[in-house]
Amino acid sequence: MTEPKRHKRSAGLLLFRRTGGATEVLLGHMGGPLWAGRDAGGWAIPKGEYGPDETPRDAARREFAEELGLPPPEGAYLPLGEVRLSSGKLVTIWAVEADLDPALMEPGTFTMEWPPHSGREQEFPELDRVAWFAPPLARNKLMISQIPFLERLLVLLEG
C-alpha cells in the first residue's frame, strides 16, 4: 500500500498597523527575475514552507526573519486560518499588530538558474522590497490566493 501524498505546508505573518485611524498591512514584493516587472498580484505575505518537525507558528516566525532579515514582532498572534492552494499546498497565516520600517529590511536570498537553460546560477532576494498598504490597494497588490487572509484580518478588526 502506498503512503498518501503529503502536500507542502507554508506559514507566515501578516503585519498590520493603525495610523491616524486607518489600517495598513505590510506586504513583500516577490524577488527574482520572474516577478521583476509585475506589480499587481506580485506582492505577498512573508511566509515559507516548513516540515513536520516544526510548528506552523514557529515556521511563520522563522520565515519572517529569513525573508526580511528582521526579528519577528512580539505581541498577540491573531490566527487568520488556512487556505489550500490549487497546488494542494496548505498556507497558514497569523496577523500581528506591529510597526516596521521597510528601509531596515535585509532580505534572504535564493539561487536559481538564470537565464533559463544557461547553466548559470544566480542569487536573488526572496523579497526585493516591502511596503505598507491600505487594504484597498493591498487587495490589488496581493497574489490572489492570499486575499482571503486580508479579508479575514479586516473582519477581525471590525469585530
mmCIF file of C-alpha atoms in Angstrom:
data_model
loop_
_atom_site.group_PDB
_atom_site.id
_atom_site.type_symbol
_atom_site.label_atom_id
_atom_site.label_comp_id
_atom_site.label_asym_id
_atom_site.label_seq_id
_atom_site.Cartn_x
_atom_site.Cartn_y
_atom_site.Cartn_z
ATOM 1 C CA MET A 1 0.000 0.000 0.000
ATOM 2 C CA THR A 2 1.388 3.416 -0.913
ATOM 3 C CA GLU A 3 1.615 6.235 1.573
ATOM 4 C CA PRO A 4 -0.703 9.173 0.805
ATOM 5 C CA LYS A 5 0.946 12.143 -0.861
ATOM 6 C CA ARG A 6 1.844 14.827 1.655
ATOM 7 C CA HIS A 7 1.170 18.307 0.422
ATOM 8 C CA LYS A 8 3.567 21.081 1.234
ATOM 9 C CA ARG A 9 2.748 23.445 4.079
ATOM 10 C CA SER A 10 3.604 27.103 4.415
ATOM 11 C CA ALA A 11 3.155 29.620 7.240
ATOM 12 C CA GLY A 12 3.579 33.359 7.591
ATOM 13 C CA LEU A 13 2.888 36.632 9.374
ATOM 14 C CA LEU A 14 0.728 39.485 8.134
ATOM 15 C CA LEU A 15 1.774 42.624 9.977
ATOM 16 C CA PHE A 16 -0.765 45.385 10.396
ATOM 17 C CA ARG A 17 -0.641 48.826 11.926
ATOM 18 C CA ARG A 18 -3.190 51.513 12.660
ATOM 19 C CA THR A 19 -2.149 55.049 11.847
ATOM 20 C CA GLY A 20 -4.488 58.003 12.113
ATOM 21 C CA GLY A 21 -7.493 55.706 12.406
ATOM 22 C CA ALA A 22 -6.593 53.790 9.219
ATOM 23 C CA THR A 23 -5.270 50.244 8.943
ATOM 24 C CA GLU A 24 -2.284 49.304 6.800
ATOM 25 C CA VAL A 25 -0.718 45.906 6.080
ATOM 26 C CA LEU A 26 2.901 45.048 5.300
ATOM 27 C CA LEU A 27 3.446 43.142 2.059
ATOM 28 C CA GLY A 28 6.596 41.996 0.304
ATOM 29 C CA HIS A 29 7.232 42.125 -3.438
ATOM 30 C CA MET A 30 8.395 38.751 -4.762
ATOM 31 C CA GLY A 31 12.073 38.789 -5.683
ATOM 32 C CA GLY A 32 13.801 37.401 -8.716
ATOM 33 C CA PRO A 33 13.508 37.911 -12.460
ATOM 34 C CA LEU A 34 10.137 36.185 -12.828
ATOM 35 C CA TRP A 35 8.424 38.867 -10.721
ATOM 36 C CA ALA A 36 10.551 41.899 -11.634
ATOM 37 C CA GLY A 37 8.032 43.544 -13.967
ATOM 38 C CA ARG A 38 4.904 42.551 -12.074
ATOM 39 C CA ASP A 39 3.207 44.806 -9.561
ATOM 40 C CA ALA A 40 -0.467 43.801 -9.340
ATOM 41 C CA GLY A 41 -0.519 40.273 -7.966
ATOM 42 C CA GLY A 42 3.231 40.306 -7.366
ATOM 43 C CA TRP A 43 3.154 41.068 -3.636
ATOM 44 C CA ALA A 44 2.791 38.522 -0.837
ATOM 45 C CA ILE A 45 2.528 37.965 2.879
ATOM 46 C CA PRO A 46 6.001 36.986 4.155
ATOM 47 C CA LYS A 47 5.792 33.209 4.501
ATOM 48 C CA GLY A 48 7.558 29.974 3.681
ATOM 49 C CA GLU A 49 7.494 26.220 3.783
ATOM 50 C CA TYR A 50 8.084 24.044 6.806
ATOM 51 C CA GLY A 51 8.333 20.370 7.614
ATOM 52 C CA PRO A 52 6.761 18.011 10.142
ATOM 53 C CA ASP A 53 9.294 18.834 12.868
ATOM 54 C CA GLU A 54 8.253 22.488 13.159
ATOM 55 C CA THR A 55 5.001 24.058 14.327
ATOM 56 C CA PRO A 56 3.247 26.411 11.898
ATOM 57 C CA ARG A 57 3.672 29.373 14.258
ATOM 58 C CA ASP A 58 7.390 28.701 14.742
ATOM 59 C CA ALA A 59 7.746 28.379 10.963
ATOM 60 C CA ALA A 60 5.909 31.681 10.431
ATOM 61 C CA ARG A 61 8.299 33.443 12.819
ATOM 62 C CA ARG A 62 11.383 31.813 11.261
ATOM 63 C CA GLU A 63 10.276 32.625 7.725
ATOM 64 C CA PHE A 64 9.606 36.254 8.660
ATOM 65 C CA ALA A 65 13.164 36.543 9.974
ATOM 66 C CA GLU A 66 14.619 34.792 6.917
ATOM 67 C CA GLU A 67 12.687 36.794 4.329
ATOM 68 C CA LEU A 68 13.030 40.236 5.926
ATOM 69 C CA GLY A 69 16.260 39.842 7.879
ATOM 70 C CA LEU A 70 14.486 41.239 10.946
ATOM 71 C CA PRO A 71 13.232 39.548 14.110
ATOM 72 C CA PRO A 72 9.544 38.648 14.068
ATOM 73 C CA PRO A 73 7.411 41.038 16.098
ATOM 74 C CA GLU A 74 6.211 40.189 19.560
ATOM 75 C CA GLY A 75 2.622 40.662 20.594
ATOM 76 C CA ALA A 76 -0.677 38.889 20.107
ATOM 77 C CA TYR A 77 -0.715 36.498 17.162
ATOM 78 C CA LEU A 78 -4.203 36.538 15.683
ATOM 79 C CA PRO A 79 -4.948 33.366 13.700
ATOM 80 C CA LEU A 80 -6.255 34.054 10.195
ATOM 81 C CA GLY A 81 -6.708 30.376 9.448
ATOM 82 C CA GLU A 82 -5.659 28.344 6.461
ATOM 83 C CA VAL A 83 -6.125 28.386 2.704
ATOM 84 C CA ARG A 84 -5.493 25.368 0.482
ATOM 85 C CA LEU A 85 -3.973 26.419 -2.842
ATOM 86 C CA SER A 86 -4.825 24.754 -6.161
ATOM 87 C CA SER A 87 -1.406 23.056 -5.926
ATOM 88 C CA GLY A 88 -2.557 21.382 -2.712
ATOM 89 C CA LYS A 89 -0.228 23.435 -0.507
ATOM 90 C CA LEU A 90 -1.790 24.466 2.811
ATOM 91 C CA VAL A 91 -0.979 28.050 3.861
ATOM 92 C CA THR A 92 -1.477 29.210 7.477
ATOM 93 C CA ILE A 93 -1.217 32.903 8.409
ATOM 94 C CA TRP A 94 -1.248 34.916 11.637
ATOM 95 C CA ALA A 95 -1.764 38.653 11.906
ATOM 96 C CA VAL A 96 0.383 40.675 14.302
ATOM 97 C CA GLU A 97 -0.023 44.338 15.124
ATOM 98 C CA ALA A 98 3.411 45.935 14.806
ATOM 99 C CA ASP A 99 5.205 48.753 13.092
ATOM 100 C CA LEU A 100 8.272 48.156 10.977
ATOM 101 C CA ASP A 101 10.445 50.461 8.908
ATOM 102 C CA PRO A 102 10.704 48.896 5.405
ATOM 103 C CA ALA A 103 14.140 50.502 4.968
ATOM 104 C CA LEU A 104 15.542 48.166 7.650
ATOM 105 C CA MET A 105 14.788 45.018 5.628
ATOM 106 C CA GLU A 106 17.773 42.829 4.714
ATOM 107 C CA PRO A 107 16.193 40.095 2.598
ATOM 108 C CA GLY A 108 17.173 36.467 2.488
ATOM 109 C CA THR A 109 18.178 35.099 -0.895
ATOM 110 C CA PHE A 110 17.602 32.103 -3.132
ATOM 111 C CA THR A 111 19.570 30.688 -6.047
ATOM 112 C CA MET A 112 18.207 29.702 -9.436
ATOM 113 C CA GLU A 113 19.444 29.081 -12.936
ATOM 114 C CA TRP A 114 19.117 32.352 -14.855
ATOM 115 C CA PRO A 115 18.675 32.855 -17.706
ATOM 116 C CA PRO A 116 16.867 29.528 -18.176
ATOM 117 C CA HIS A 117 18.968 26.725 -19.671
ATOM 118 C CA SER A 118 22.130 28.883 -19.384
ATOM 119 C CA GLY A 119 23.800 26.707 -16.770
ATOM 120 C CA ARG A 120 24.462 29.893 -14.777
ATOM 121 C CA GLU A 121 23.280 30.062 -11.173
ATOM 122 C CA GLN A 122 22.379 33.490 -9.839
ATOM 123 C CA GLU A 123 21.300 34.688 -6.407
ATOM 124 C CA PHE A 124 18.161 36.807 -5.934
ATOM 125 C CA PRO A 125 16.370 38.295 -2.911
ATOM 126 C CA GLU A 126 13.325 36.339 -1.699
ATOM 127 C CA LEU A 127 11.543 39.691 -1.380
ATOM 128 C CA ASP A 128 13.028 42.671 -3.201
ATOM 129 C CA ARG A 129 11.102 45.242 -1.144
ATOM 130 C CA VAL A 130 8.401 45.586 1.493
ATOM 131 C CA ALA A 131 5.850 48.346 1.884
ATOM 132 C CA TRP A 132 2.767 49.330 3.861
ATOM 133 C CA PHE A 133 -0.562 49.429 2.009
ATOM 134 C CA ALA A 134 -4.118 50.440 2.873
ATOM 135 C CA PRO A 135 -6.476 47.458 2.357
ATOM 136 C CA PRO A 136 -7.984 48.583 -0.997
ATOM 137 C CA LEU A 137 -4.528 48.873 -2.563
ATOM 138 C CA ALA A 138 -3.314 45.713 -0.793
ATOM 139 C CA ARG A 139 -6.150 43.744 -2.478
ATOM 140 C CA ASN A 140 -4.802 44.823 -5.864
ATOM 141 C CA LYS A 141 -1.157 44.111 -4.993
ATOM 142 C CA LEU A 142 -1.590 40.724 -3.274
ATOM 143 C CA MET A 143 -1.368 37.374 -5.002
ATOM 144 C CA ILE A 144 -4.991 36.280 -5.496
ATOM 145 C CA SER A 145 -4.572 33.184 -3.307
ATOM 146 C CA GLN A 146 -3.645 35.362 -0.301
ATOM 147 C CA ILE A 147 -6.524 37.859 -0.473
ATOM 148 C CA PRO A 148 -8.683 35.725 1.896
ATOM 149 C CA PHE A 149 -6.180 36.403 4.688
ATOM 150 C CA LEU A 150 -6.524 40.169 4.183
ATOM 151 C CA GLU A 151 -10.321 39.847 4.210
ATOM 152 C CA ARG A 152 -10.229 37.777 7.421
ATOM 153 C CA LEU A 153 -7.999 40.356 9.097
ATOM 154 C CA LEU A 154 -10.386 43.177 8.195
ATOM 155 C CA VAL A 155 -13.384 41.246 9.590
ATOM 156 C CA LEU A 156 -11.434 40.523 12.756
ATOM 157 C CA LEU A 157 -10.508 44.196 13.210
ATOM 158 C CA GLU A 158 -14.064 45.370 12.562
ATOM 159 C CA GLY A 159 -15.493 42.847 15.051
#
